[in-house]
Coordinates of C-alpha atoms in Angstrom, one line a residue:
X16 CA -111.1 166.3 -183.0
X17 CA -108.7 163.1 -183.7
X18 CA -110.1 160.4 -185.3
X19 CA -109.6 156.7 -183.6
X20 CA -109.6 153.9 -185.7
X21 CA -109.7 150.8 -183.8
X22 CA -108.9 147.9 -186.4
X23 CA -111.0 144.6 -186.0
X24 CA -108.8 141.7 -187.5
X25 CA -110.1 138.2 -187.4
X26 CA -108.6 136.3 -184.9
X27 CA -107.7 139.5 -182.6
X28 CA -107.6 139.5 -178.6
X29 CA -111.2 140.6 -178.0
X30 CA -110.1 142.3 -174.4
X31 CA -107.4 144.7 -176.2
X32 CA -110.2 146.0 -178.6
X33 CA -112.8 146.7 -176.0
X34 CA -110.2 148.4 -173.5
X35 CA -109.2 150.7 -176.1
X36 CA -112.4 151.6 -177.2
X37 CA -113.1 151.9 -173.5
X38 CA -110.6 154.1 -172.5
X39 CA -110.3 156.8 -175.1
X40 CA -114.2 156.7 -174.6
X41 CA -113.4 157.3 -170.7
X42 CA -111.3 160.5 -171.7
X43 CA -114.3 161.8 -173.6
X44 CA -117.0 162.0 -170.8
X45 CA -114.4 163.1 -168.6
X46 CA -114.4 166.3 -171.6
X47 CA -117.7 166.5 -171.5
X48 CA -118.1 166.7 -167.7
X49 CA -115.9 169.2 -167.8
X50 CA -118.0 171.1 -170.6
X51 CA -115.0 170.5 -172.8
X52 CA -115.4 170.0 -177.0
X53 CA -114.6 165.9 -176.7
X54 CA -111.2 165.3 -178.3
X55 CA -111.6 161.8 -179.7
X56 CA -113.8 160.3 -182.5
X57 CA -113.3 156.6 -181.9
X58 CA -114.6 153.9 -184.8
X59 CA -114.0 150.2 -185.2
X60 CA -112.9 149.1 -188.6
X61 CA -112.6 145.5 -190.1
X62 CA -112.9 143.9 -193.5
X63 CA -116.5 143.1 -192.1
X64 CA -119.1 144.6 -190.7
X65 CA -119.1 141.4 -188.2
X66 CA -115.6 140.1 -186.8
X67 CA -116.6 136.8 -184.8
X68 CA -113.6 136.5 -182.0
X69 CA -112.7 134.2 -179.4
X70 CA -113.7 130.8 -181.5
X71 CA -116.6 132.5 -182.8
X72 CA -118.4 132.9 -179.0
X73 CA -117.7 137.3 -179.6
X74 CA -119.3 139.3 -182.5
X75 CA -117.5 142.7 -182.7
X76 CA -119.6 145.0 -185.3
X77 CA -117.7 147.1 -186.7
X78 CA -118.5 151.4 -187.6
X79 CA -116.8 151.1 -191.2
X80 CA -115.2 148.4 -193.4
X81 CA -112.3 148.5 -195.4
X82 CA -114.3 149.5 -198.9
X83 CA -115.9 152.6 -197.0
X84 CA -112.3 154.1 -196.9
X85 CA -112.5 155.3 -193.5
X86 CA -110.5 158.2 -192.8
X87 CA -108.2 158.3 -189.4
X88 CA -105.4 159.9 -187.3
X89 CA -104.5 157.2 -185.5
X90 CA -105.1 153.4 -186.0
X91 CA -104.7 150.4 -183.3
X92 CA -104.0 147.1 -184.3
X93 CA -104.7 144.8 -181.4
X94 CA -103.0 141.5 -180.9
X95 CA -103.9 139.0 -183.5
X96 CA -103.6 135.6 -181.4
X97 CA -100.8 133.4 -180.6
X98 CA -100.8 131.4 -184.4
X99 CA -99.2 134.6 -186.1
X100 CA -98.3 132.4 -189.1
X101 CA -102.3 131.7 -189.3
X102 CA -103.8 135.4 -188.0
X103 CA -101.8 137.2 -190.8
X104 CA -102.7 134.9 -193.4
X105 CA -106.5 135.7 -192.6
X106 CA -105.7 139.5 -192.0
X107 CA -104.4 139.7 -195.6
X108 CA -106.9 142.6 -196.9
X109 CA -106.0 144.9 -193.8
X110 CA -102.3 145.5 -195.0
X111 CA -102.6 147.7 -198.0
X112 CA -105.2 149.6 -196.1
X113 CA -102.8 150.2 -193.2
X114 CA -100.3 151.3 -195.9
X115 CA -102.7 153.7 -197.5
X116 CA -103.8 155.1 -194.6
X117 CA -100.0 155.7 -193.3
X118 CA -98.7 157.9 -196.1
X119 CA -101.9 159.5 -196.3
X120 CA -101.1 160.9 -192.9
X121 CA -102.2 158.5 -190.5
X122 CA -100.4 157.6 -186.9
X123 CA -100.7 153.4 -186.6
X124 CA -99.8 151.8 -183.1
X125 CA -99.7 148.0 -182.4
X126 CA -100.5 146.6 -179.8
X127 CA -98.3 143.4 -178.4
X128 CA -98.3 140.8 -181.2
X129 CA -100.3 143.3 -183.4
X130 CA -96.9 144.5 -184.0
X131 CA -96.8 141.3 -186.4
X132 CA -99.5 143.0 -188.5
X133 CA -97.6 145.9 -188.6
X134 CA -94.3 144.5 -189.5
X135 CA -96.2 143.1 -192.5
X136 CA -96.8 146.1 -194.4
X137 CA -92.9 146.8 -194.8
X138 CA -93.3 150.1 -192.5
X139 CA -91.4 149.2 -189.6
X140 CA -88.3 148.2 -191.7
X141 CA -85.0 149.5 -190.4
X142 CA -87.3 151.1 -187.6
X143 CA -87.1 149.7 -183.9
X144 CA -90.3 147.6 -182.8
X145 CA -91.3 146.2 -179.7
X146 CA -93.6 143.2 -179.1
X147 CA -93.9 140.6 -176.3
X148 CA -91.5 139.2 -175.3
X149 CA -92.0 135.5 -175.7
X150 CA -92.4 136.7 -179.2
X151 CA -89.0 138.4 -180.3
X152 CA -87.4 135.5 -181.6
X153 CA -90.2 134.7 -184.1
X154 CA -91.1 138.5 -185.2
X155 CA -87.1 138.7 -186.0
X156 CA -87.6 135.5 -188.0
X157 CA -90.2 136.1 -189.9
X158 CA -89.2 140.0 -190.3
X159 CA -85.8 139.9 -190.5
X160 CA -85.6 143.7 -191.8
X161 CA -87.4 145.1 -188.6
X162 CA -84.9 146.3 -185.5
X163 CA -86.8 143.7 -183.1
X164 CA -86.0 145.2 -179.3
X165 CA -86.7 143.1 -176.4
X166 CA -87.1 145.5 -173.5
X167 CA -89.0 148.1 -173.9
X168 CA -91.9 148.5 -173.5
X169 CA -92.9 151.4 -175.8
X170 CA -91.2 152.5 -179.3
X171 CA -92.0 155.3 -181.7
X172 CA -90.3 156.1 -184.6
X173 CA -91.9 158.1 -187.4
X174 CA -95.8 158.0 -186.4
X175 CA -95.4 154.3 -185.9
X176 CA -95.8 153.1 -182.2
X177 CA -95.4 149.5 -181.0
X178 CA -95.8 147.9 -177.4
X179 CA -94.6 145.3 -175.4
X180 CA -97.0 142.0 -174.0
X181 CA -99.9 141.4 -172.7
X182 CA -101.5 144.3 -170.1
X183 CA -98.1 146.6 -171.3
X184 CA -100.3 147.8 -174.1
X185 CA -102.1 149.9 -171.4
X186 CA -98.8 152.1 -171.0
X187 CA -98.9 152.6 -174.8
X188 CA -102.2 153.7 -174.6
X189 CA -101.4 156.2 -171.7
X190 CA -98.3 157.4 -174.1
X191 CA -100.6 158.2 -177.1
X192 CA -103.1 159.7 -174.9
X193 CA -100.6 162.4 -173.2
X194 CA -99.4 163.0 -177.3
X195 CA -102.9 164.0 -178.4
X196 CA -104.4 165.4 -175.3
X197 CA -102.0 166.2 -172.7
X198 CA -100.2 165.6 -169.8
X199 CA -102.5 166.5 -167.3
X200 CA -105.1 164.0 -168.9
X201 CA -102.7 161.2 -169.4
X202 CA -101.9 161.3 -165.1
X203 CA -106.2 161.4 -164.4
X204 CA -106.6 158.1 -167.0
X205 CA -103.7 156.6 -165.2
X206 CA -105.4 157.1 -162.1
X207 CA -109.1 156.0 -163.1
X208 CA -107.4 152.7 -165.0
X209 CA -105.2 152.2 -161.8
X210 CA -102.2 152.2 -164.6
X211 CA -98.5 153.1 -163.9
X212 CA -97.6 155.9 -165.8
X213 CA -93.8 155.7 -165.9
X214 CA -93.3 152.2 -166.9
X215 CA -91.1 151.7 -169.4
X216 CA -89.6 148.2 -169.7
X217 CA -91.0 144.6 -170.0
X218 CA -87.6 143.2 -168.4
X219 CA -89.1 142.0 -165.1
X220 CA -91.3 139.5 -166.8
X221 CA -89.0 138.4 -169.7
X222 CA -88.1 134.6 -169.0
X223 CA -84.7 133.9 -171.0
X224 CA -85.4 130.5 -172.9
X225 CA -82.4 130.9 -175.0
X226 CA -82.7 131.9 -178.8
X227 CA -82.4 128.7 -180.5
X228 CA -84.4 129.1 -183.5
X229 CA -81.5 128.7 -185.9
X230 CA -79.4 126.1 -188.0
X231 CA -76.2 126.6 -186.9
X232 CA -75.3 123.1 -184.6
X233 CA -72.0 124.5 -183.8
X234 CA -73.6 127.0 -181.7
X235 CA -76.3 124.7 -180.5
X236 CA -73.5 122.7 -179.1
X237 CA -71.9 126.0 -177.4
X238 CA -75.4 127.5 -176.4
X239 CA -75.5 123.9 -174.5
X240 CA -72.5 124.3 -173.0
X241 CA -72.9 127.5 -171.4
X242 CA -76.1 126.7 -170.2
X243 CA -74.5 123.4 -168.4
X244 CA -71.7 125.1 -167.0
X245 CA -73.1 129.0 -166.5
X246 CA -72.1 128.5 -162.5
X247 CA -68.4 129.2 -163.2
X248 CA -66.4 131.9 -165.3
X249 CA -65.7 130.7 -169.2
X250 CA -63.7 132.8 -171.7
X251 CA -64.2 133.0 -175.5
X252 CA -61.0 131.1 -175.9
X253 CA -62.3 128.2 -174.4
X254 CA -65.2 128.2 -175.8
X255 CA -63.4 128.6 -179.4
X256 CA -61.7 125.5 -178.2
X257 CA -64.2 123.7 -177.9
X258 CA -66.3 124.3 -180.9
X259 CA -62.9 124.1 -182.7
X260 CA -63.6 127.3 -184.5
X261 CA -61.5 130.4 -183.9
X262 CA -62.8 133.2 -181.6
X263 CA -63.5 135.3 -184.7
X264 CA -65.5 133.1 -186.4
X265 CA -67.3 131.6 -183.3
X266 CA -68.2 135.3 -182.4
X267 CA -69.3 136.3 -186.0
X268 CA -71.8 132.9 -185.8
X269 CA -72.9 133.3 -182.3
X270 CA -74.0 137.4 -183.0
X271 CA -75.4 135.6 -186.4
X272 CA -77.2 133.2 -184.5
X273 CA -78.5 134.6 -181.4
X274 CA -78.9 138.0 -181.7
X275 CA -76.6 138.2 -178.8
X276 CA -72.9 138.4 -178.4
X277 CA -71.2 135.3 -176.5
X278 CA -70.5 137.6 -173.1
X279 CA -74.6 138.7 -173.4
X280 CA -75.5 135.4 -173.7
X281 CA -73.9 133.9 -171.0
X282 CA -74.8 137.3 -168.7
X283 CA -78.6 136.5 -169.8
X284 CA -78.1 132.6 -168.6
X285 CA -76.5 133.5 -165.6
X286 CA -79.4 135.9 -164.7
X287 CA -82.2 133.5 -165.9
X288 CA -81.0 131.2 -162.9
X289 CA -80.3 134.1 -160.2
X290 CA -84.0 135.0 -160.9
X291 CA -85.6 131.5 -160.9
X292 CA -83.5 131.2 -157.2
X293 CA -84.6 134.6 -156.4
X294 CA -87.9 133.7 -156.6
X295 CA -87.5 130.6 -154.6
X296 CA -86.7 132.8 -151.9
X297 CA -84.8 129.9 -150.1
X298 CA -80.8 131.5 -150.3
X299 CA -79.9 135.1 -149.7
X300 CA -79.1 137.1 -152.3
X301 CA -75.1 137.0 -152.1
X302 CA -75.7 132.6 -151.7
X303 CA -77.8 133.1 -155.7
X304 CA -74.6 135.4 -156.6
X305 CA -72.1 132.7 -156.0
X306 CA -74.3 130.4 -157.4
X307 CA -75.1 131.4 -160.6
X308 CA -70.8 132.6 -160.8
X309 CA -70.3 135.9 -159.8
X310 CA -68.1 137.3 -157.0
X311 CA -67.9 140.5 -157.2
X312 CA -71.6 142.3 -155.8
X313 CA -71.5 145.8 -157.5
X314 CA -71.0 143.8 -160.7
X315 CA -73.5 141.2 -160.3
X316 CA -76.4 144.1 -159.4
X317 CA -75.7 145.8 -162.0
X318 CA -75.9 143.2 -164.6
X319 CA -79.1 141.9 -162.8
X320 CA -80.6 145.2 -163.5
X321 CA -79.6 145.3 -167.0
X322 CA -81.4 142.3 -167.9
X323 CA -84.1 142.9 -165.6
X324 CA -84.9 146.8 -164.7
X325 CA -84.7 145.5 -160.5
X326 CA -82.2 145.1 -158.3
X327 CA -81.4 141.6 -157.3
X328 CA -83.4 142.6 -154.0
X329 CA -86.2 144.4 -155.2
X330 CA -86.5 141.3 -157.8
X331 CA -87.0 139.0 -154.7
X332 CA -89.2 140.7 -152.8
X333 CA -91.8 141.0 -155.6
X334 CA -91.3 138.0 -157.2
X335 CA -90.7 135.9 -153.8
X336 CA -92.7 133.0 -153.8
X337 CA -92.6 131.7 -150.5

Protein backbone atom coordinates (compact mmCIF):
# COMPACT_ATOMS: atom_id res chain seq x y z
CA UNK A 1 0.00 0.00 0.00
CA UNK A 2 1.26 3.66 -1.12
CA UNK A 3 0.92 6.27 1.13
CA UNK A 4 -0.86 9.75 -0.28
CA UNK A 5 -0.05 12.73 1.23
CA UNK A 6 -2.22 15.49 0.17
CA UNK A 7 -0.43 18.85 1.46
CA UNK A 8 -2.92 21.59 2.84
CA UNK A 9 -1.07 25.02 2.39
CA UNK A 10 -2.74 28.19 3.40
CA UNK A 11 -4.11 29.87 0.73
CA UNK A 12 -4.46 26.64 -1.63
CA UNK A 13 -7.30 26.01 -4.40
CA UNK A 14 -9.87 24.20 -2.14
CA UNK A 15 -11.40 22.24 -5.43
CA UNK A 16 -7.69 20.63 -6.29
CA UNK A 17 -7.46 19.27 -2.77
CA UNK A 18 -10.91 17.72 -2.54
CA UNK A 19 -10.59 16.18 -6.23
CA UNK A 20 -7.52 14.49 -5.30
CA UNK A 21 -8.53 13.20 -2.20
CA UNK A 22 -11.60 12.20 -4.20
CA UNK A 23 -10.23 10.41 -6.82
CA UNK A 24 -7.57 8.20 -5.40
CA UNK A 25 -10.37 7.57 -2.85
CA UNK A 26 -12.59 6.46 -6.01
CA UNK A 27 -9.79 3.93 -7.06
CA UNK A 28 -10.00 2.41 -3.69
CA UNK A 29 -13.68 1.27 -3.53
CA UNK A 30 -13.37 0.35 -6.99
CA UNK A 31 -10.46 -2.32 -5.08
CA UNK A 32 -12.60 -3.11 -2.69
CA UNK A 33 -15.57 -3.92 -4.94
CA UNK A 34 -13.48 -5.98 -6.61
CA UNK A 35 -12.36 -7.81 -3.28
CA UNK A 36 -9.01 -6.30 -4.02
CA UNK A 37 -6.26 -5.29 -0.88
CA UNK A 38 -7.01 -1.20 -1.54
CA UNK A 39 -3.79 0.25 -2.99
CA UNK A 40 -3.84 3.78 -1.59
CA UNK A 41 -3.52 5.22 1.99
CA UNK A 42 -4.49 8.83 1.33
CA UNK A 43 -3.85 11.64 4.36
CA UNK A 44 -4.04 15.41 4.37
CA UNK A 45 -1.19 17.24 5.81
CA UNK A 46 -0.71 20.99 6.80
CA UNK A 47 1.21 23.04 9.30
CA UNK A 48 -2.31 22.90 11.06
CA UNK A 49 -4.67 20.71 12.05
CA UNK A 50 -7.22 23.45 10.51
CA UNK A 51 -6.33 25.18 7.03
CA UNK A 52 -9.19 27.88 6.52
CA UNK A 53 -9.40 28.30 2.47
CA UNK A 54 -11.22 30.34 0.15
CA UNK A 55 -11.13 33.79 2.46
CA UNK A 56 -11.69 31.81 5.41
CA UNK A 57 -15.48 30.49 4.17
CA UNK A 58 -13.60 26.40 3.92
CA UNK A 59 -12.05 24.65 6.98
CA UNK A 60 -9.91 21.66 5.53
CA UNK A 61 -8.83 19.45 8.83
CA UNK A 62 -6.09 17.95 8.22
CA UNK A 63 -4.94 13.82 9.24
CA UNK A 64 -1.32 14.94 10.37
CA UNK A 65 0.74 18.18 10.73
CA UNK A 66 4.08 18.91 9.92
CA UNK A 67 5.52 18.13 13.70
CA UNK A 68 3.93 14.55 13.54
CA UNK A 69 6.53 13.69 10.69
CA UNK A 70 4.15 12.00 8.51
CA UNK A 71 5.58 9.44 6.50
CA UNK A 72 4.62 9.34 2.45
CA UNK A 73 5.26 7.99 -1.01
CA UNK A 74 3.87 10.45 -2.85
CA UNK A 75 3.01 14.14 -1.91
CA UNK A 76 0.53 16.69 -3.90
CA UNK A 77 0.90 20.13 -3.56
CA UNK A 78 -2.19 21.83 -4.87
CA UNK A 79 -2.19 25.27 -6.40
CA UNK A 80 -1.54 27.96 -3.85
CA UNK A 81 -3.62 30.95 -5.37
CA UNK A 82 -2.92 33.58 -7.86
CA UNK A 83 -0.59 36.08 -5.22
CA UNK A 84 2.40 33.48 -5.40
CA UNK A 85 4.67 36.26 -3.98
CA UNK A 86 2.08 36.21 -0.85
CA UNK A 87 1.00 32.18 -0.78
CA UNK A 88 4.78 31.16 -0.51
CA UNK A 89 5.51 33.67 2.06
CA UNK A 90 2.74 32.01 4.29
CA UNK A 91 3.67 28.44 3.17
CA UNK A 92 7.20 28.94 4.61
CA UNK A 93 7.20 25.90 7.19
CA UNK A 94 6.14 23.35 4.35
CA UNK A 95 9.46 23.70 2.37
CA UNK A 96 11.99 21.96 4.49
CA UNK A 97 9.37 19.30 5.04
CA UNK A 98 8.97 18.69 1.32
CA UNK A 99 12.80 18.50 1.18
CA UNK A 100 12.93 15.94 3.98
CA UNK A 101 10.46 14.03 2.77
CA UNK A 102 12.13 13.90 -0.88
CA UNK A 103 15.44 12.49 -0.10
CA UNK A 104 13.98 10.33 2.36
CA UNK A 105 12.41 8.61 -0.58
CA UNK A 106 9.31 10.43 -1.28
CA UNK A 107 7.64 11.09 -4.93
CA UNK A 108 6.25 15.08 -4.73
CA UNK A 109 3.88 16.19 -7.68
CA UNK A 110 2.56 19.84 -8.04
CA UNK A 111 -0.24 20.64 -9.14
CA UNK A 112 -0.60 24.02 -11.62
CA UNK A 113 0.91 26.92 -9.61
CA UNK A 114 1.78 24.41 -6.73
CA UNK A 115 4.64 24.00 -8.96
CA UNK A 116 5.71 27.50 -7.25
CA UNK A 117 5.88 25.59 -3.96
CA UNK A 118 7.91 23.20 -5.41
CA UNK A 119 10.37 25.36 -7.25
CA UNK A 120 11.04 26.77 -3.75
CA UNK A 121 12.72 24.07 -2.17
CA UNK A 122 15.61 24.17 -4.80
CA UNK A 123 14.54 20.52 -6.17
CA UNK A 124 13.44 21.28 -9.52
CA UNK A 125 16.67 23.18 -10.38
CA UNK A 126 18.21 22.32 -13.74
CA UNK A 127 15.04 19.90 -14.01
CA UNK A 128 12.14 20.78 -16.55
CA UNK A 129 8.74 22.06 -14.77
CA UNK A 130 5.50 22.73 -16.11
CA UNK A 131 2.93 25.15 -14.63
CA UNK A 132 0.03 27.22 -16.14
CA UNK A 133 0.51 28.83 -18.55
CA UNK A 134 -0.38 32.38 -17.71
CA UNK A 135 2.20 31.73 -15.11
CA UNK A 136 5.54 30.89 -17.03
CA UNK A 137 6.83 34.17 -17.25
CA UNK A 138 6.72 34.82 -13.39
CA UNK A 139 7.84 31.07 -12.23
CA UNK A 140 11.04 31.81 -14.71
CA UNK A 141 11.48 35.08 -12.84
CA UNK A 142 11.22 34.32 -9.66
CA UNK A 143 13.14 30.71 -10.33
CA UNK A 144 15.46 31.49 -12.65
CA UNK A 145 17.48 28.04 -12.12
CA UNK A 146 14.22 25.85 -13.00
CA UNK A 147 13.85 24.76 -16.94
CA UNK A 148 10.35 26.51 -17.05
CA UNK A 149 8.37 24.69 -20.22
CA UNK A 150 5.36 26.20 -21.54
CA UNK A 151 3.45 23.32 -23.28
CA UNK A 152 3.25 20.46 -21.73
CA UNK A 153 1.15 19.50 -19.77
CA UNK A 154 2.90 16.89 -17.65
CA UNK A 155 6.75 16.64 -16.63
CA UNK A 156 8.69 14.12 -14.53
CA UNK A 157 12.12 14.03 -13.97
CA UNK A 158 13.57 12.29 -10.94
CA UNK A 159 10.33 11.49 -8.70
CA UNK A 160 9.30 15.01 -9.24
CA UNK A 161 6.08 15.54 -11.38
CA UNK A 162 4.61 18.98 -12.25
CA UNK A 163 1.36 19.95 -14.29
CA UNK A 164 0.09 22.43 -16.43
CA UNK A 165 -3.28 24.94 -15.45
CA UNK A 166 -6.26 24.81 -14.15
CA UNK A 167 -8.47 21.29 -14.78
CA UNK A 168 -4.86 19.81 -16.63
CA UNK A 169 -3.91 18.67 -13.16
CA UNK A 170 -6.62 15.92 -13.66
CA UNK A 171 -4.28 14.34 -16.48
CA UNK A 172 -1.41 14.43 -13.96
CA UNK A 173 -3.43 12.72 -11.67
CA UNK A 174 -4.46 10.00 -14.24
CA UNK A 175 -0.40 9.74 -15.02
CA UNK A 176 0.50 9.01 -11.31
CA UNK A 177 -2.38 6.71 -11.09
CA UNK A 178 -1.38 4.31 -14.09
CA UNK A 179 2.52 4.61 -12.28
CA UNK A 180 1.31 3.09 -9.03
CA UNK A 181 -1.55 1.02 -10.05
CA UNK A 182 -1.75 0.27 -13.61
CA UNK A 183 -2.82 0.82 -16.81
CA UNK A 184 -5.96 -0.93 -16.84
CA UNK A 185 -7.07 1.28 -13.72
CA UNK A 186 -5.82 4.53 -15.07
CA UNK A 187 -8.44 3.96 -18.53
CA UNK A 188 -11.64 2.91 -15.76
CA UNK A 189 -10.80 6.39 -13.63
CA UNK A 190 -10.58 8.17 -16.89
CA UNK A 191 -13.80 6.89 -17.77
CA UNK A 192 -15.72 7.45 -14.25
CA UNK A 193 -14.00 11.26 -14.20
CA UNK A 194 -15.06 11.70 -17.90
CA UNK A 195 -11.08 12.67 -18.26
CA UNK A 196 -9.01 12.38 -21.56
CA UNK A 197 -6.43 10.13 -21.04
CA UNK A 198 -3.89 11.07 -23.77
CA UNK A 199 -3.67 14.67 -23.33
CA UNK A 200 -0.61 15.93 -23.30
CA UNK A 201 -0.22 19.70 -24.07
CA UNK A 202 -1.75 22.90 -22.65
CA UNK A 203 -1.04 24.74 -26.23
CA UNK A 204 -4.77 25.04 -27.24
CA UNK A 205 -5.54 27.38 -24.38
CA UNK A 206 -2.21 29.31 -24.09
CA UNK A 207 -2.98 33.00 -25.14
CA UNK A 208 0.51 34.63 -26.23
CA UNK A 209 0.68 38.14 -24.32
CA UNK A 210 4.15 38.56 -25.19
CA UNK A 211 6.97 38.16 -22.46
CA UNK A 212 7.69 41.57 -21.45
CA UNK A 213 8.69 41.26 -17.91
CA UNK A 214 12.19 42.55 -18.48
CA UNK A 215 14.43 45.71 -18.54
CA UNK A 216 15.83 45.72 -21.62
CA UNK A 217 13.89 48.88 -23.69
CA UNK A 218 15.78 48.07 -26.81
CA UNK A 219 13.79 45.01 -27.10
CA UNK A 220 10.62 46.54 -25.82
CA UNK A 221 10.89 48.83 -28.70
CA UNK A 222 11.52 45.63 -31.15
CA UNK A 223 8.85 43.42 -29.33
CA UNK A 224 6.56 46.62 -30.37
CA UNK A 225 7.52 46.58 -33.63
CA UNK A 226 6.83 43.14 -34.56
CA UNK A 227 3.70 43.14 -32.94
CA UNK A 228 2.65 46.40 -35.13
CA UNK A 229 3.83 44.99 -38.19
CA UNK A 230 3.49 40.90 -37.64
CA UNK A 231 1.11 40.96 -41.12
CA UNK A 232 4.12 41.12 -43.35
CA UNK A 233 7.61 39.17 -43.62
CA UNK A 234 10.64 41.11 -41.44
CA UNK A 235 14.17 39.74 -41.36
CA UNK A 236 16.70 40.01 -38.45
CA UNK A 237 18.65 42.55 -40.53
CA UNK A 238 16.01 44.90 -40.41
CA UNK A 239 15.10 44.59 -37.33
CA UNK A 240 18.99 45.00 -36.29
CA UNK A 241 18.55 48.23 -38.22
CA UNK A 242 16.25 49.44 -36.51
CA UNK A 243 17.22 48.92 -32.93
CA UNK A 244 20.70 49.98 -34.23
CA UNK A 245 22.29 47.02 -32.67
CA UNK A 246 23.99 44.29 -34.74
CA UNK A 247 22.13 41.06 -35.44
CA UNK A 248 24.39 39.29 -32.97
CA UNK A 249 23.82 41.36 -30.28
CA UNK A 250 20.07 42.03 -30.97
CA UNK A 251 19.78 38.09 -30.98
CA UNK A 252 21.85 37.40 -27.81
CA UNK A 253 19.35 40.22 -25.89
CA UNK A 254 16.16 39.17 -27.46
CA UNK A 255 16.92 35.09 -26.32
CA UNK A 256 18.09 37.04 -22.98
CA UNK A 257 15.00 38.74 -22.80
CA UNK A 258 12.29 36.67 -23.97
CA UNK A 259 13.02 33.38 -23.57
CA UNK A 260 12.42 33.18 -27.25
CA UNK A 261 14.53 33.63 -30.32
CA UNK A 262 13.46 36.58 -32.68
CA UNK A 263 11.99 34.06 -35.63
CA UNK A 264 9.85 32.29 -32.35
CA UNK A 265 8.71 35.30 -31.35
CA UNK A 266 7.44 36.65 -34.34
CA UNK A 267 5.97 32.82 -35.29
CA UNK A 268 4.16 33.09 -31.69
CA UNK A 269 2.62 36.79 -32.70
CA UNK A 270 1.67 35.78 -35.91
CA UNK A 271 -0.26 32.80 -34.47
CA UNK A 272 -1.74 34.79 -31.49
CA UNK A 273 -3.67 36.79 -34.26
CA UNK A 274 -4.50 33.68 -36.74
CA UNK A 275 -6.15 32.22 -33.59
CA UNK A 276 -8.04 35.31 -32.16
CA UNK A 277 -9.46 35.44 -36.18
CA UNK A 278 -9.91 31.79 -36.09
CA UNK A 279 -12.09 32.12 -33.44
CA UNK A 280 -14.11 34.84 -34.96
CA UNK A 281 -15.02 32.53 -37.48
CA UNK A 282 -15.77 35.42 -39.96
CA UNK A 283 -12.70 34.63 -42.90
CA UNK A 284 -11.70 31.17 -44.11
CA UNK A 285 -8.76 29.84 -43.02
CA UNK A 286 -6.43 30.66 -46.07
CA UNK A 287 -8.11 34.75 -45.74
CA UNK A 288 -6.43 34.45 -41.57
CA UNK A 289 -3.19 32.98 -43.45
CA UNK A 290 -2.62 35.91 -45.60
CA UNK A 291 -3.62 37.95 -42.96
CA UNK A 292 -1.54 37.29 -40.29
CA UNK A 293 1.70 37.01 -43.36
CA UNK A 294 2.00 33.75 -44.50
CA UNK A 295 1.73 32.38 -48.06
CA UNK A 296 2.71 29.30 -48.23
CA UNK A 297 -0.23 26.71 -46.44
CA UNK A 298 1.93 23.56 -45.57
CA UNK A 299 4.05 26.11 -43.70
CA UNK A 300 1.52 28.09 -42.03
CA UNK A 301 -0.24 24.55 -40.59
CA UNK A 302 2.51 23.40 -39.47
CA UNK A 303 3.61 26.31 -37.44
CA UNK A 304 -0.01 26.74 -36.22
CA UNK A 305 0.32 23.32 -34.82
CA UNK A 306 3.58 23.94 -33.20
CA UNK A 307 2.30 26.62 -31.11
CA UNK A 308 -0.95 25.24 -30.62
CA UNK A 309 -1.17 21.17 -30.88
CA UNK A 310 -4.49 21.80 -33.72
CA UNK A 311 -4.52 22.40 -37.05
CA UNK A 312 -5.59 25.74 -38.15
CA UNK A 313 -9.04 23.90 -38.93
CA UNK A 314 -9.53 21.81 -36.07
CA UNK A 315 -8.59 25.13 -34.04
CA UNK A 316 -11.70 26.83 -35.58
CA UNK A 317 -14.06 24.50 -35.32
CA UNK A 318 -13.58 24.09 -31.55
CA UNK A 319 -12.87 27.42 -30.65
CA UNK A 320 -15.44 29.05 -33.35
CA UNK A 321 -17.43 31.46 -31.77
CA UNK A 322 -20.07 32.25 -33.93
Amino acid sequence: MKTISILVPKTAVTAAIVDSQYLFTSINQFFIKDGKEIPFKIQLVGETKTVLLNHGTVAIHTDFVLDDKPQSDLIIVPPIGQNVADALAQNEKLIPWLVQEYEKGAEIASLCIGAFVLAKTGLLNDKSCSTHWMYVETLQQFFPEVNVVNDLIITEEKGLYTSGGATSYWNLLLHLVEKYTDKETAVLISKFFLLDINRRSQNAFTIFKGQRSHNDPDILRIQDYIESEFDRKMSIEELATFSNLTRRTLERRFKKATNNTIIEYVQRVKIEAAKKALENGLKTINEVMYEVGYTDSKSFREIFKKYTSMSPMDYKKKYNLN
